[in-house]
PDB file of C-alpha atoms in Angstrom:
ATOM      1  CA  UNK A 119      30.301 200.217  34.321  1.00 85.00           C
ATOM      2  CA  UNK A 120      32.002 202.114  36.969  1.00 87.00           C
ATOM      3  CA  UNK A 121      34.966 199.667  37.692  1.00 87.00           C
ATOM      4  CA  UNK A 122      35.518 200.641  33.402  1.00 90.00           C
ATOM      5  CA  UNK A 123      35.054 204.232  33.701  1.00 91.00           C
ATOM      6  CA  UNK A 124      37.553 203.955  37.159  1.00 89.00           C
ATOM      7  CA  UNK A 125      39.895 201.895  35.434  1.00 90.00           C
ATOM      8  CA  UNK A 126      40.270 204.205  31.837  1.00 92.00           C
ATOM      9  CA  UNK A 127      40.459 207.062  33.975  1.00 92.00           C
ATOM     10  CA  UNK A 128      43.601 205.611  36.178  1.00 91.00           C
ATOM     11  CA  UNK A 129      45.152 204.539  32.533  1.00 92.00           C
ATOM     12  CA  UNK A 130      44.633 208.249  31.580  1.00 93.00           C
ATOM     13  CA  UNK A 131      45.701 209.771  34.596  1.00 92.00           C
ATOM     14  CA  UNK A 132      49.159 206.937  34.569  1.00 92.00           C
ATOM     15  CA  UNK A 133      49.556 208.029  31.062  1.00 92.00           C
ATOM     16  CA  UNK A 134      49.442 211.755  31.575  1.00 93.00           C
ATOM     17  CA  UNK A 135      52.108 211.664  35.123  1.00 93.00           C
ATOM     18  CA  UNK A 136      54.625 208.870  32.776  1.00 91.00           C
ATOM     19  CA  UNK A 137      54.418 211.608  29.849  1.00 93.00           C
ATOM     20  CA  UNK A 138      55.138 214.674  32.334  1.00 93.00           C
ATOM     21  CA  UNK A 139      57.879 212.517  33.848  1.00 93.00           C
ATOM     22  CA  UNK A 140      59.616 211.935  30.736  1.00 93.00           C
ATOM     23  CA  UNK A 141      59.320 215.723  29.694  1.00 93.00           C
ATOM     24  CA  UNK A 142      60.911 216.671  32.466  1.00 92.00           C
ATOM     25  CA  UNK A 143      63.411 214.286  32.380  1.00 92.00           C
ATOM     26  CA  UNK A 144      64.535 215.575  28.755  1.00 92.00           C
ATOM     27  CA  UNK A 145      64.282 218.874  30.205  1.00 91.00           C
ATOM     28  CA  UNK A 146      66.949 218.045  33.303  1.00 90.00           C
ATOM     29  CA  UNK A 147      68.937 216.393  31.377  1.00 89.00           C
ATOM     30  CA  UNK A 148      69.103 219.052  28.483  1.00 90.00           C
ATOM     31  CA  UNK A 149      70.104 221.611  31.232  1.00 89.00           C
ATOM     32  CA  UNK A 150      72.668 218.911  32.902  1.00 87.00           C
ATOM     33  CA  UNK A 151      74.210 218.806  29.163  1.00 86.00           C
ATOM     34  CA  UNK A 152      74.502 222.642  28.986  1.00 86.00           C
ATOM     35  CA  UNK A 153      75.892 223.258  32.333  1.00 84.00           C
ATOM     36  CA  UNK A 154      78.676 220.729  31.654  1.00 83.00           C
ATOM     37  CA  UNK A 155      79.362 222.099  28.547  1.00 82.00           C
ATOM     38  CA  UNK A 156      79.569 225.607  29.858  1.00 82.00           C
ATOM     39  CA  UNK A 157      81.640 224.329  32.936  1.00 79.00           C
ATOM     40  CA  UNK A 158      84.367 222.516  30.308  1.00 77.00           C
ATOM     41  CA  UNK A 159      84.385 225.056  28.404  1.00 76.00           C
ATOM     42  CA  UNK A 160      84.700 228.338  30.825  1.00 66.00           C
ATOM     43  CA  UNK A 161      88.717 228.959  31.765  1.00 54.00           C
ATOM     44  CA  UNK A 162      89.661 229.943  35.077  1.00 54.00           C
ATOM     45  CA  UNK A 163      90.628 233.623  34.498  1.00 53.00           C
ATOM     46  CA  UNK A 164      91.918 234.492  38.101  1.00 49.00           C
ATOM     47  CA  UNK A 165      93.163 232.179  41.148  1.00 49.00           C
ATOM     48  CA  UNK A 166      91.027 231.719  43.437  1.00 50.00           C
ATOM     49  CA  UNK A 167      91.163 233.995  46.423  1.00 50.00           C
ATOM     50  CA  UNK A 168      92.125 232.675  49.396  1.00 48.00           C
ATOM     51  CA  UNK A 169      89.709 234.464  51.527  1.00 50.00           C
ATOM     52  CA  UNK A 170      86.370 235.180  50.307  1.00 47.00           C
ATOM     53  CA  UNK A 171      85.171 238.816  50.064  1.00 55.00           C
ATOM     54  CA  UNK A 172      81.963 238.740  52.044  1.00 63.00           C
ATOM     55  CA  UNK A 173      80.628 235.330  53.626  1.00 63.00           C
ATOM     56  CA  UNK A 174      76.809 235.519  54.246  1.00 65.00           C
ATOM     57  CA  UNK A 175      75.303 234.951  56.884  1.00 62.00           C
ATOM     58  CA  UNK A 176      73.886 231.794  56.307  1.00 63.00           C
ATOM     59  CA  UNK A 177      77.601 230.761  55.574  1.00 69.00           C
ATOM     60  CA  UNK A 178      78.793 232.142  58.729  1.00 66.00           C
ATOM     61  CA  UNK A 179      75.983 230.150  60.443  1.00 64.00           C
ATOM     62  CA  UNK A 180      76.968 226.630  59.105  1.00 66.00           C
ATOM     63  CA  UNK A 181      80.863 227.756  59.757  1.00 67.00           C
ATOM     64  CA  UNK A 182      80.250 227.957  63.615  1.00 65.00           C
ATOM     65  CA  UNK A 183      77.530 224.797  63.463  1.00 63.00           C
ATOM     66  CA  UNK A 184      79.996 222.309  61.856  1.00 65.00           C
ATOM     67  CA  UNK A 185      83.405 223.851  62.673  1.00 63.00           C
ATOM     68  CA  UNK A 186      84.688 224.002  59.444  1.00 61.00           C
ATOM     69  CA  UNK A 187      85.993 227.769  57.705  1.00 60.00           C
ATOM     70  CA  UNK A 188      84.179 229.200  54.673  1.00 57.00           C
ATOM     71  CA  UNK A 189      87.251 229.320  52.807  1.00 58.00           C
ATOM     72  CA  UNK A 190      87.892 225.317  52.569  1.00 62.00           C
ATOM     73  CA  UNK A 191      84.550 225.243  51.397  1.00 57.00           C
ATOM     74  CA  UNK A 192      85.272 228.163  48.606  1.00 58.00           C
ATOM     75  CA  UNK A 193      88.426 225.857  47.677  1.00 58.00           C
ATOM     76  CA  UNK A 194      85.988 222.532  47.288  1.00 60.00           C
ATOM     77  CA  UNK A 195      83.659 224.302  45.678  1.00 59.00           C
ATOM     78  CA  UNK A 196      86.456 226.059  42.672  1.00 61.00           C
ATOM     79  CA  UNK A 197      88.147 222.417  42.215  1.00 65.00           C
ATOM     80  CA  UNK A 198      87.889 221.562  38.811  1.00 75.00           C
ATOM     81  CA  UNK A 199      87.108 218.616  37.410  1.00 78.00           C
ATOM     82  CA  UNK A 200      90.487 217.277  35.853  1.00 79.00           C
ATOM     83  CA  UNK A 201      91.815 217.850  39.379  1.00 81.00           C
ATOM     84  CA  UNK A 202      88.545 215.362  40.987  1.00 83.00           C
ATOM     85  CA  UNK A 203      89.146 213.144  38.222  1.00 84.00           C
ATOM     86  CA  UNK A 204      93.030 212.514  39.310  1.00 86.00           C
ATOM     87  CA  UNK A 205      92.206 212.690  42.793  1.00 87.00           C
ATOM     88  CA  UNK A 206      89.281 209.618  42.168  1.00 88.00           C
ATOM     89  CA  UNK A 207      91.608 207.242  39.822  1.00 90.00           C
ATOM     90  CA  UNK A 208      94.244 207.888  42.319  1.00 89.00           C
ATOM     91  CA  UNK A 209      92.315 206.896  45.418  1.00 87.00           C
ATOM     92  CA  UNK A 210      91.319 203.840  43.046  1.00 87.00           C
ATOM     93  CA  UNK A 211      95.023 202.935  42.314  1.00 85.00           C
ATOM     94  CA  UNK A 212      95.576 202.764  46.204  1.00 83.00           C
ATOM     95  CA  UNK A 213      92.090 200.377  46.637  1.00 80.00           C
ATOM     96  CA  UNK A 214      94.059 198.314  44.067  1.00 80.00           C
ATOM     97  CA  UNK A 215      97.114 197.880  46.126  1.00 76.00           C
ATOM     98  CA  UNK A 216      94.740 197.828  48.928  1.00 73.00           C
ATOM     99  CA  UNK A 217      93.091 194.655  48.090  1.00 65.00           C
ATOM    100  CA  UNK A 218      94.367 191.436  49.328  1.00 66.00           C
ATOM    101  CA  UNK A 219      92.262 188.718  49.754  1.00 63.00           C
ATOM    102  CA  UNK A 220      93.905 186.037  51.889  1.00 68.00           C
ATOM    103  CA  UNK A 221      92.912 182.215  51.866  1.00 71.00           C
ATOM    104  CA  UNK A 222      89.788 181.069  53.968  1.00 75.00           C
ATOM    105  CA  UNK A 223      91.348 178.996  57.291  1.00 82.00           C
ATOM    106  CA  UNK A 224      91.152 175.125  57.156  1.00 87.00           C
ATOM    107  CA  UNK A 225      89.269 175.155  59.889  1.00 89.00           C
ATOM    108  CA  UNK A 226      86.512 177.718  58.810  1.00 89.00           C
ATOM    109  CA  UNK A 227      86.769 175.661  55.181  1.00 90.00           C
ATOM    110  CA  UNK A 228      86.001 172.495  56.738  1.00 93.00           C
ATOM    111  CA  UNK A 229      83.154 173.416  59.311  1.00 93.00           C
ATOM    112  CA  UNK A 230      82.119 174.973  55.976  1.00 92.00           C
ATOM    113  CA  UNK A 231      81.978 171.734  54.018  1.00 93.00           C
ATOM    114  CA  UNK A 232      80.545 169.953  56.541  1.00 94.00           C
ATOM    115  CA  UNK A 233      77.518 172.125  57.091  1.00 94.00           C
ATOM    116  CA  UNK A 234      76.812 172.163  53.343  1.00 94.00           C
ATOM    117  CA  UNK A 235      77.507 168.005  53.407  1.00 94.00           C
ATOM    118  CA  UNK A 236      74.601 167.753  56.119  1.00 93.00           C
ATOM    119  CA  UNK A 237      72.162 170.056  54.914  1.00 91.00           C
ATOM    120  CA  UNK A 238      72.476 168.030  51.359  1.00 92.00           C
ATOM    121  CA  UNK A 239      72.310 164.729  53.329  1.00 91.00           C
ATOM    122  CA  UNK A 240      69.585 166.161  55.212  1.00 89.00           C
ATOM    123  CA  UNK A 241      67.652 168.022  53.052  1.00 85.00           C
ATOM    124  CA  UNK A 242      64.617 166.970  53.917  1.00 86.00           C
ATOM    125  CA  UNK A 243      65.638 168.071  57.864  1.00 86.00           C
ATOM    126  CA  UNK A 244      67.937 171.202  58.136  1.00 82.00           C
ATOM    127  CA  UNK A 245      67.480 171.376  62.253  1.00 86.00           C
ATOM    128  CA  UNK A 246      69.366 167.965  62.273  1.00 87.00           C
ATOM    129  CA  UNK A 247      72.505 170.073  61.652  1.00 90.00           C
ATOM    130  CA  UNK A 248      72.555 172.104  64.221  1.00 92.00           C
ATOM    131  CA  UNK A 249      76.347 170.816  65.231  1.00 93.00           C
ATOM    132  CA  UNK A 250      77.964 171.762  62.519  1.00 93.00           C
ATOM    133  CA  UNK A 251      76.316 174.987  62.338  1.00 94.00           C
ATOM    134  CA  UNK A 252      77.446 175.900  65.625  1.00 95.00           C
ATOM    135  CA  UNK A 253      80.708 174.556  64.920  1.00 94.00           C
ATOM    136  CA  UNK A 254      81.430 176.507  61.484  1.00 95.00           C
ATOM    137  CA  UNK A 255      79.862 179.629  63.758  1.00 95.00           C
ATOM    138  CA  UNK A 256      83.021 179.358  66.194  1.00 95.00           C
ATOM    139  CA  UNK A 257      85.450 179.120  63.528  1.00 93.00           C
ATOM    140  CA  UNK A 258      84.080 181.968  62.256  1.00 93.00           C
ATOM    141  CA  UNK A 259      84.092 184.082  65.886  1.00 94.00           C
ATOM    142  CA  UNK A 260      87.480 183.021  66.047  1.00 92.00           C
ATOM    143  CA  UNK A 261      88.752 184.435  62.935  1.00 89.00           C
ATOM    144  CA  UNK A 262      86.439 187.930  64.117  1.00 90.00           C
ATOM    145  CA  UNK A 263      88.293 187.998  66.918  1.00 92.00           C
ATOM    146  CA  UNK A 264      91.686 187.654  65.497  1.00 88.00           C
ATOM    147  CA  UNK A 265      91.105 190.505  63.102  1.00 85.00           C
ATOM    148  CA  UNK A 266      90.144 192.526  66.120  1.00 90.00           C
ATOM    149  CA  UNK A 267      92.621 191.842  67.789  1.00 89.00           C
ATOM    150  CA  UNK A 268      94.834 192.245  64.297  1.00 85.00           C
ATOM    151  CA  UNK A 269      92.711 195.348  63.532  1.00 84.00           C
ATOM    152  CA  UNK A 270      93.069 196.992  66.963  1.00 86.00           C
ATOM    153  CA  UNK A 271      97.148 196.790  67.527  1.00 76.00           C
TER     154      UNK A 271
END
């Protein structure tokens, strides 16, 4: 029937694009492989200059648009990777430190525990806990505003 014939011809059709797909993706990744390898493996044989020799124009362009100079880009561009690599687990080190996760306020716990007491006791009828929603939503505007406040000074 023609629902069969439509149907065989989508599973061909599926089958065909999911095969492409996965060439391709061998392909990509074969070429991200190589390029890495050839990146690694490649020494820097001269400093990089601190001006560049020509900027296009496109460069020059996207210098004036965004405000920033063609040679900072140049110097992102030539770091290397053992340099990103120290930069990233040293930015990690300081989120360490960074993290500090201080105790929930009693008052935030308890309007806490008492929503989740009602809703259990009232499972059956969540809108009947409309109080202590509103009061755990305080609690928690209150602590917002103190770390405004906190944040801002």
């Amino acid at each position: 029937t023609d629902s069969t014939r439509s149907r065989n011809l989508e599973l061909q059709i599926q089958s065909r694009v999911t095969a492409e797909l996965e060439r391709i993706l061998q392909s990509s990744t074969q070429r991200l492989t190589d390029s890495q390898d050839q990146i690694s493996s490649e020494e820097p044989s001269a400093p990089p200059s601190s001006e560049p020799a020509d900027p296009s124009l496109v460069e020059r362009i996207d210098d004036k648009l965004t405000g920033q100079d063609t040679a900072a880009k140049h110097h992102r561009k030539n770091v290397s990777r053992d340099s990103v690599s120290k930069e990233i687990a040293e930015l990690k080190r300081k989120l360490q430190a960074r993290k500090k996760l201080e105790g929930m306020d009693r008052g935030v716990e308890k309007a806490k525990e008492d929503v989740v007491q009602c809703l259990r006791k009232n499972d059956r009828r969540p809108l009947d806990c409309w109080k202590e929603v509103e009061t755990f939503r305080s609690e928690v505007g209150r602590l917002e505003k103190a770390f405004v406040e906190r944040t801002v000074r």
